[in-house]
Amino acid sequence: MPSKYKSPGTRALILACVVAAAATGTFSEGSVRLIAWGGAVALLATLACGARSAFWIAPAAAALAVALLATGHPTTLPWIWVLPLCLHPLRGRMGLALNLAAFVIGVGYIAQHFSLPATLLAATSLVIVWLLAQEQRLRAKPLLNREGAQWLLPPAMLDTDARHEQRRVERESLYGEVVIFGCAHSTPSDMQELSRLLYDQLALYERAYRLNDYGIAVLLVANDAKLAEQRRHQLQHAIAPHRIVSHTPLAQLGDRFARYRPRRAAPRREAQPWP
């Protein structure tokens, strides 16, 4: 998906923590500077390891925040607002307990340095940060697993959805088309790769349908034909070496995908009772 439709994720979190750690180390001295700069280096090393270390990014950032706050130095105070971002991916009762504990400890820490109104304001802002982080996580949560093309919609829905979108684009003066992507080679691994690449690139409002073992149809809607062409070229570049097999405007679609409609079973006549 384009970045504006995705959650910033752990990569954005770690980069923000690296910048915050570098700033904390710059404006501090002694043990605080050592912890901040050491934490920044550790987070960069975790980022360099790639996806294999993604699980440890949030806990490492949380540990760095706790270590800095434990020093009691005033420059470490902003790390209280970093903790909700680090802990919100944790799920279950344990994750909720850690989030609540971090909130209570953070508010208590602020109360030691500021007045009651400032503490209440800080507590409110901590809750807002946590809620925004939760909303972002839920918005980016996939409904299905992308592995093995399990997130793709069934082809039986394509004809119905295309007709619905055709009425909408006519009503709202938009432009829509169905783009069919095909695998570079007819192998199951190619289909999985094509599915993964499309999963990473499609926006939340763009729907994809698995037509067969080696083809995926995408329903694109844009403000005009030129923007749709630009989006189509963007997807083509992103999924290389796979290719676009065809693209058909919704106005010219006709009954092209009618064969994918589910067939209704013929009504069966009830047997007449014996006299």
CSV table of C-alpha atoms in Angstrom, one decimal:
chain,number,residue,atom,x,y,z
A,1,MET,CA,0.0,0.0,0.0
A,2,PRO,CA,1.1,3.6,-0.3
A,3,SER,CA,2.6,4.9,2.8
A,4,LYS,CA,-0.2,7.3,3.5
A,5,TYR,CA,-2.6,4.4,3.9
A,6,LYS,CA,-0.4,2.3,6.2
A,7,SER,CA,0.5,2.5,9.8
A,8,PRO,CA,4.0,4.0,10.4
A,9,GLY,CA,4.8,0.8,12.1
A,10,THR,CA,7.9,-0.2,14.0
A,11,ARG,CA,10.3,1.4,11.5
A,12,ALA,CA,8.9,4.9,12.2
A,13,LEU,CA,8.8,4.2,15.9
A,14,ILE,CA,12.5,3.2,16.0
A,15,LEU,CA,13.5,6.1,13.9
A,16,ALA,CA,11.6,8.5,16.3
A,17,CYS,CA,13.3,6.8,19.3
A,18,VAL,CA,16.7,7.1,17.7
A,19,VAL,CA,16.2,10.9,17.1
A,20,ALA,CA,14.9,11.3,20.7
A,21,ALA,CA,17.8,9.4,22.2
A,22,ALA,CA,20.3,11.4,20.2
A,23,ALA,CA,18.7,14.6,21.3
A,24,THR,CA,18.6,13.4,25.0
A,25,GLY,CA,22.3,12.5,24.8
A,26,THR,CA,23.2,15.8,23.2
A,27,PHE,CA,21.5,17.9,25.9
A,28,SER,CA,22.6,15.7,28.9
A,29,GLU,CA,25.8,14.5,30.4
A,30,GLY,CA,27.2,11.7,32.5
A,31,SER,CA,25.2,8.5,32.7
A,32,VAL,CA,22.2,9.9,30.9
A,33,ARG,CA,24.3,10.7,27.8
A,34,LEU,CA,25.9,7.2,27.9
A,35,ILE,CA,22.5,5.5,28.2
A,36,ALA,CA,20.9,7.7,25.5
A,37,TRP,CA,23.7,7.3,22.9
A,38,GLY,CA,24.2,3.6,23.7
A,39,GLY,CA,20.4,3.1,23.3
A,40,ALA,CA,20.4,4.9,19.9
A,41,VAL,CA,23.2,2.7,18.6
A,42,ALA,CA,21.4,-0.4,19.8
A,43,LEU,CA,18.2,0.6,18.1
A,44,LEU,CA,20.0,1.4,14.9
A,45,ALA,CA,21.6,-2.0,15.0
A,46,THR,CA,18.2,-3.6,15.6
A,47,LEU,CA,16.8,-1.7,12.6
A,48,ALA,CA,19.7,-2.9,10.4
A,49,CYS,CA,18.9,-6.5,11.2
A,50,GLY,CA,15.6,-6.2,9.3
A,51,ALA,CA,12.4,-8.1,9.8
A,52,ARG,CA,14.1,-10.7,11.9
A,53,SER,CA,14.4,-8.3,14.8
A,54,ALA,CA,11.2,-6.4,14.3
A,55,PHE,CA,9.7,-8.2,17.4
A,56,TRP,CA,12.3,-6.7,19.6
A,57,ILE,CA,12.1,-3.1,18.5
A,58,ALA,CA,9.2,-2.0,20.8
A,59,PRO,CA,10.6,-3.8,23.9
A,60,ALA,CA,14.0,-2.3,23.2
A,61,ALA,CA,12.6,1.2,22.9
A,62,ALA,CA,10.6,0.7,26.1
A,63,ALA,CA,13.6,-0.6,28.0
A,64,LEU,CA,15.6,2.5,26.8
A,65,ALA,CA,12.8,4.8,28.0
A,66,VAL,CA,12.6,3.1,31.4
A,67,ALA,CA,16.4,3.3,31.8
A,68,LEU,CA,16.5,7.0,31.0
A,69,LEU,CA,13.5,7.8,33.3
A,70,ALA,CA,15.2,5.9,36.1
A,71,THR,CA,18.1,8.4,36.1
A,72,GLY,CA,15.7,11.2,37.2
A,73,HIS,CA,17.2,13.7,34.9
A,74,PRO,CA,14.8,16.5,33.7
A,75,THR,CA,15.8,16.0,30.0
A,76,THR,CA,14.4,12.4,30.1
A,77,LEU,CA,10.9,13.6,31.0
A,78,PRO,CA,9.6,13.4,27.3
A,79,TRP,CA,10.3,9.7,27.3
A,80,ILE,CA,7.1,9.2,29.4
A,81,TRP,CA,5.1,10.0,26.2
A,82,VAL,CA,7.3,7.5,24.2
A,83,LEU,CA,6.3,4.6,26.5
A,84,PRO,CA,2.7,4.3,25.2
A,85,LEU,CA,4.0,4.1,21.7
A,86,CYS,CA,6.4,1.3,22.7
A,87,LEU,CA,4.0,-0.7,24.7
A,88,HIS,CA,0.7,-0.5,22.7
A,89,PRO,CA,1.6,-3.4,20.4
A,90,LEU,CA,1.6,-5.7,23.4
A,91,ARG,CA,-1.6,-7.7,23.5
A,92,GLY,CA,-3.5,-9.8,26.0
A,93,ARG,CA,-3.9,-9.3,29.7
A,94,MET,CA,-0.2,-8.9,30.2
A,95,GLY,CA,0.0,-6.2,27.6
A,96,LEU,CA,-2.9,-4.3,29.1
A,97,ALA,CA,-1.3,-4.7,32.6
A,98,LEU,CA,2.0,-3.3,31.3
A,99,ASN,CA,0.3,-0.4,29.7
A,100,LEU,CA,-1.7,0.5,32.8
A,101,ALA,CA,1.4,0.1,35.0
A,102,ALA,CA,3.4,2.4,32.7
A,103,PHE,CA,0.6,5.0,32.8
A,104,VAL,CA,0.3,5.0,36.6
A,105,ILE,CA,4.1,5.1,37.0
A,106,GLY,CA,4.4,7.9,34.4
A,107,VAL,CA,1.7,10.0,36.0
A,108,GLY,CA,3.3,9.5,39.4
A,109,TYR,CA,6.7,10.5,38.0
A,110,ILE,CA,5.2,13.7,36.6
A,111,ALA,CA,3.4,14.5,39.8
A,112,GLN,CA,6.8,14.6,41.6
A,113,HIS,CA,8.0,17.4,39.3
A,114,PHE,CA,4.9,19.5,38.5
A,115,SER,CA,1.7,20.9,40.0
A,116,LEU,CA,-1.6,19.1,40.1
A,117,PRO,CA,-3.1,20.9,37.0
A,118,ALA,CA,0.0,20.1,35.0
A,119,THR,CA,-0.1,16.5,36.1
A,120,LEU,CA,-3.8,16.2,35.1
A,121,LEU,CA,-3.0,17.7,31.7
A,122,ALA,CA,-0.1,15.3,31.2
A,123,ALA,CA,-2.2,12.3,32.2
A,124,THR,CA,-4.8,13.4,29.6
A,125,SER,CA,-2.2,13.7,26.9
A,126,LEU,CA,-0.8,10.2,27.8
A,127,VAL,CA,-4.3,8.7,27.4
A,128,ILE,CA,-4.7,10.5,24.0
A,129,VAL,CA,-1.3,9.2,22.8
A,130,TRP,CA,-2.2,5.7,23.8
A,131,LEU,CA,-5.7,5.8,22.1
A,132,LEU,CA,-4.2,7.2,18.9
A,133,ALA,CA,-1.6,4.5,18.8
A,134,GLN,CA,-4.3,1.9,19.3
A,135,GLU,CA,-6.5,3.4,16.6
A,136,GLN,CA,-3.5,3.3,14.2
A,137,ARG,CA,-2.7,-0.3,15.0
A,138,LEU,CA,-6.3,-1.4,14.5
A,139,ARG,CA,-6.6,0.6,11.2
A,140,ALA,CA,-3.6,-1.2,9.8
A,141,LYS,CA,-4.5,-4.7,11.0
A,142,PRO,CA,-5.1,-7.0,8.1
A,143,LEU,CA,-8.4,-8.9,8.1
A,144,LEU,CA,-6.7,-12.1,6.7
A,145,ASN,CA,-3.3,-13.5,6.4
A,146,ARG,CA,-1.5,-12.4,3.2
A,147,GLU,CA,0.5,-15.7,3.0
A,148,GLY,CA,-0.7,-18.0,0.3
A,149,ALA,CA,-3.1,-15.4,-1.1
A,150,GLN,CA,-5.6,-16.0,1.7
A,151,TRP,CA,-6.4,-12.3,1.9
A,152,LEU,CA,-7.8,-12.2,-1.6
A,153,LEU,CA,-11.5,-12.0,-2.2
A,154,PRO,CA,-13.2,-14.9,-4.1
A,155,PRO,CA,-13.8,-14.3,-7.9
A,156,ALA,CA,-17.6,-14.8,-7.4
A,157,MET,CA,-17.7,-11.3,-5.8
A,158,LEU,CA,-15.9,-9.5,-8.7
A,159,ASP,CA,-18.8,-9.2,-11.1
A,160,THR,CA,-21.2,-7.9,-8.3
A,161,ASP,CA,-18.6,-5.5,-6.9
A,162,ALA,CA,-17.7,-4.2,-10.4
A,163,ARG,CA,-21.3,-3.5,-11.2
A,164,HIS,CA,-21.8,-1.7,-7.9
A,165,GLU,CA,-18.7,0.4,-8.5
A,166,GLN,CA,-19.8,1.2,-12.1
A,167,ARG,CA,-23.0,2.7,-10.8
A,168,ARG,CA,-21.1,4.7,-8.2
A,169,VAL,CA,-18.5,6.1,-10.7
A,170,GLU,CA,-21.4,7.2,-13.0
A,171,ARG,CA,-23.2,8.8,-10.1
A,172,GLU,CA,-20.1,10.6,-8.7
A,173,SER,CA,-18.3,11.3,-12.0
A,174,LEU,CA,-15.3,9.1,-11.2
A,175,TYR,CA,-13.4,6.5,-13.3
A,176,GLY,CA,-13.0,2.9,-12.6
A,177,GLU,CA,-11.4,-0.2,-14.2
A,178,VAL,CA,-10.6,-3.8,-13.5
A,179,VAL,CA,-6.9,-4.6,-13.8
A,180,ILE,CA,-5.7,-8.2,-14.1
A,181,PHE,CA,-2.2,-9.1,-12.9
A,182,GLY,CA,-0.5,-12.3,-14.0
A,183,CYS,CA,2.4,-14.2,-12.6
A,184,ALA,CA,5.7,-14.1,-14.4
A,185,HIS,CA,5.8,-17.9,-14.3
A,186,SER,CA,3.1,-20.4,-13.7
A,187,THR,CA,4.3,-21.6,-10.3
A,188,PRO,CA,2.7,-21.5,-6.9
A,189,SER,CA,5.7,-19.6,-5.5
A,190,ASP,CA,5.1,-16.9,-8.1
A,191,MET,CA,1.5,-16.6,-7.1
A,192,GLN,CA,2.5,-16.2,-3.5
A,193,GLU,CA,5.0,-13.5,-4.4
A,194,LEU,CA,2.5,-11.6,-6.5
A,195,SER,CA,0.0,-11.8,-3.7
A,196,ARG,CA,2.6,-10.5,-1.2
A,197,LEU,CA,3.7,-7.6,-3.5
A,198,LEU,CA,0.1,-6.5,-4.1
A,199,TYR,CA,-0.8,-6.8,-0.4
A,200,ASP,CA,2.0,-4.4,0.4
A,201,GLN,CA,1.0,-1.9,-2.3
A,202,LEU,CA,-2.8,-1.8,-2.4
A,203,ALA,CA,-4.6,1.0,-0.6
A,204,LEU,CA,-7.3,0.1,1.9
A,205,TYR,CA,-10.1,1.0,-0.5
A,206,GLU,CA,-8.7,-1.1,-3.3
A,207,ARG,CA,-10.0,-4.6,-3.5
A,208,ALA,CA,-8.3,-7.7,-5.1
A,209,TYR,CA,-9.8,-10.9,-6.3
A,210,ARG,CA,-8.1,-14.2,-7.0
A,211,LEU,CA,-9.3,-15.2,-10.5
A,212,ASN,CA,-7.4,-18.5,-10.8
A,213,ASP,CA,-4.1,-20.1,-9.7
A,214,TYR,CA,-1.9,-17.4,-11.5
A,215,GLY,CA,-4.1,-14.3,-11.9
A,216,ILE,CA,-5.3,-11.6,-9.6
A,217,ALA,CA,-7.9,-8.9,-10.5
A,218,VAL,CA,-7.8,-5.5,-8.8
A,219,LEU,CA,-10.7,-3.0,-8.8
A,220,LEU,CA,-9.3,0.5,-9.2
A,221,VAL,CA,-11.3,3.7,-8.8
A,222,ALA,CA,-9.8,7.1,-9.3
A,223,ASN,CA,-11.0,10.7,-10.0
A,224,ASP,CA,-10.2,10.4,-13.8
A,225,ALA,CA,-8.6,8.1,-16.3
A,226,LYS,CA,-5.2,9.8,-16.1
A,227,LEU,CA,-4.9,9.2,-12.4
A,228,ALA,CA,-6.0,5.6,-12.8
A,229,GLU,CA,-3.3,5.1,-15.5
A,230,GLN,CA,-0.7,6.5,-13.1
A,231,ARG,CA,-1.9,4.2,-10.3
A,232,ARG,CA,-1.8,1.3,-12.7
A,233,HIS,CA,1.8,2.1,-13.8
A,234,GLN,CA,2.8,2.4,-10.1
A,235,LEU,CA,1.4,-1.0,-9.4
A,236,GLN,CA,3.1,-2.5,-12.4
A,237,HIS,CA,6.5,-1.1,-11.3
A,238,ALA,CA,5.9,-2.4,-7.8
A,239,ILE,CA,5.1,-6.0,-8.7
A,240,ALA,CA,7.9,-6.5,-11.3
A,241,PRO,CA,8.8,-9.0,-12.7
A,242,HIS,CA,5.1,-9.9,-12.7
A,243,ARG,CA,2.9,-8.1,-15.3
A,244,ILE,CA,-0.4,-6.6,-16.1
A,245,VAL,CA,-2.4,-8.9,-18.4
A,246,SER,CA,-5.3,-6.5,-19.1
A,247,HIS,CA,-7.1,-3.4,-17.9
A,248,THR,CA,-10.8,-2.8,-18.7
A,249,PRO,CA,-12.8,0.3,-17.9
A,250,LEU,CA,-15.9,-0.5,-15.9
A,251,ALA,CA,-18.1,1.1,-18.6
A,252,GLN,CA,-16.8,-1.5,-21.1
A,253,LEU,CA,-16.9,-4.4,-18.8
A,254,GLY,CA,-20.2,-5.9,-19.9
A,255,ASP,CA,-20.5,-9.6,-18.8
A,256,ARG,CA,-16.8,-10.4,-19.0
A,257,PHE,CA,-16.7,-11.7,-15.4
A,258,ALA,CA,-20.3,-13.1,-15.3
A,259,ARG,CA,-18.9,-16.6,-15.6
A,260,TYR,CA,-17.5,-16.2,-12.1
A,261,ARG,CA,-20.9,-15.7,-10.6
A,262,PRO,CA,-22.0,-18.6,-8.3
A,263,ARG,CA,-24.5,-20.8,-9.9
A,264,ARG,CA,-27.7,-21.3,-8.2
A,265,ALA,CA,-28.9,-24.8,-7.7
A,266,ALA,CA,-32.0,-25.7,-9.8
A,267,PRO,CA,-35.2,-25.9,-7.7
A,268,ARG,CA,-36.1,-29.4,-6.9
A,269,ARG,CA,-39.7,-30.5,-7.1
A,270,GLU,CA,-41.0,-32.1,-4.0
A,271,ALA,CA,-42.1,-35.7,-4.4
A,272,GLN,CA,-45.8,-36.3,-4.5
A,273,PRO,CA,-47.1,-38.2,-1.5
A,274,TRP,CA,-48.4,-41.7,-2.1
A,275,PRO,CA,-52.2,-41.9,-2.3
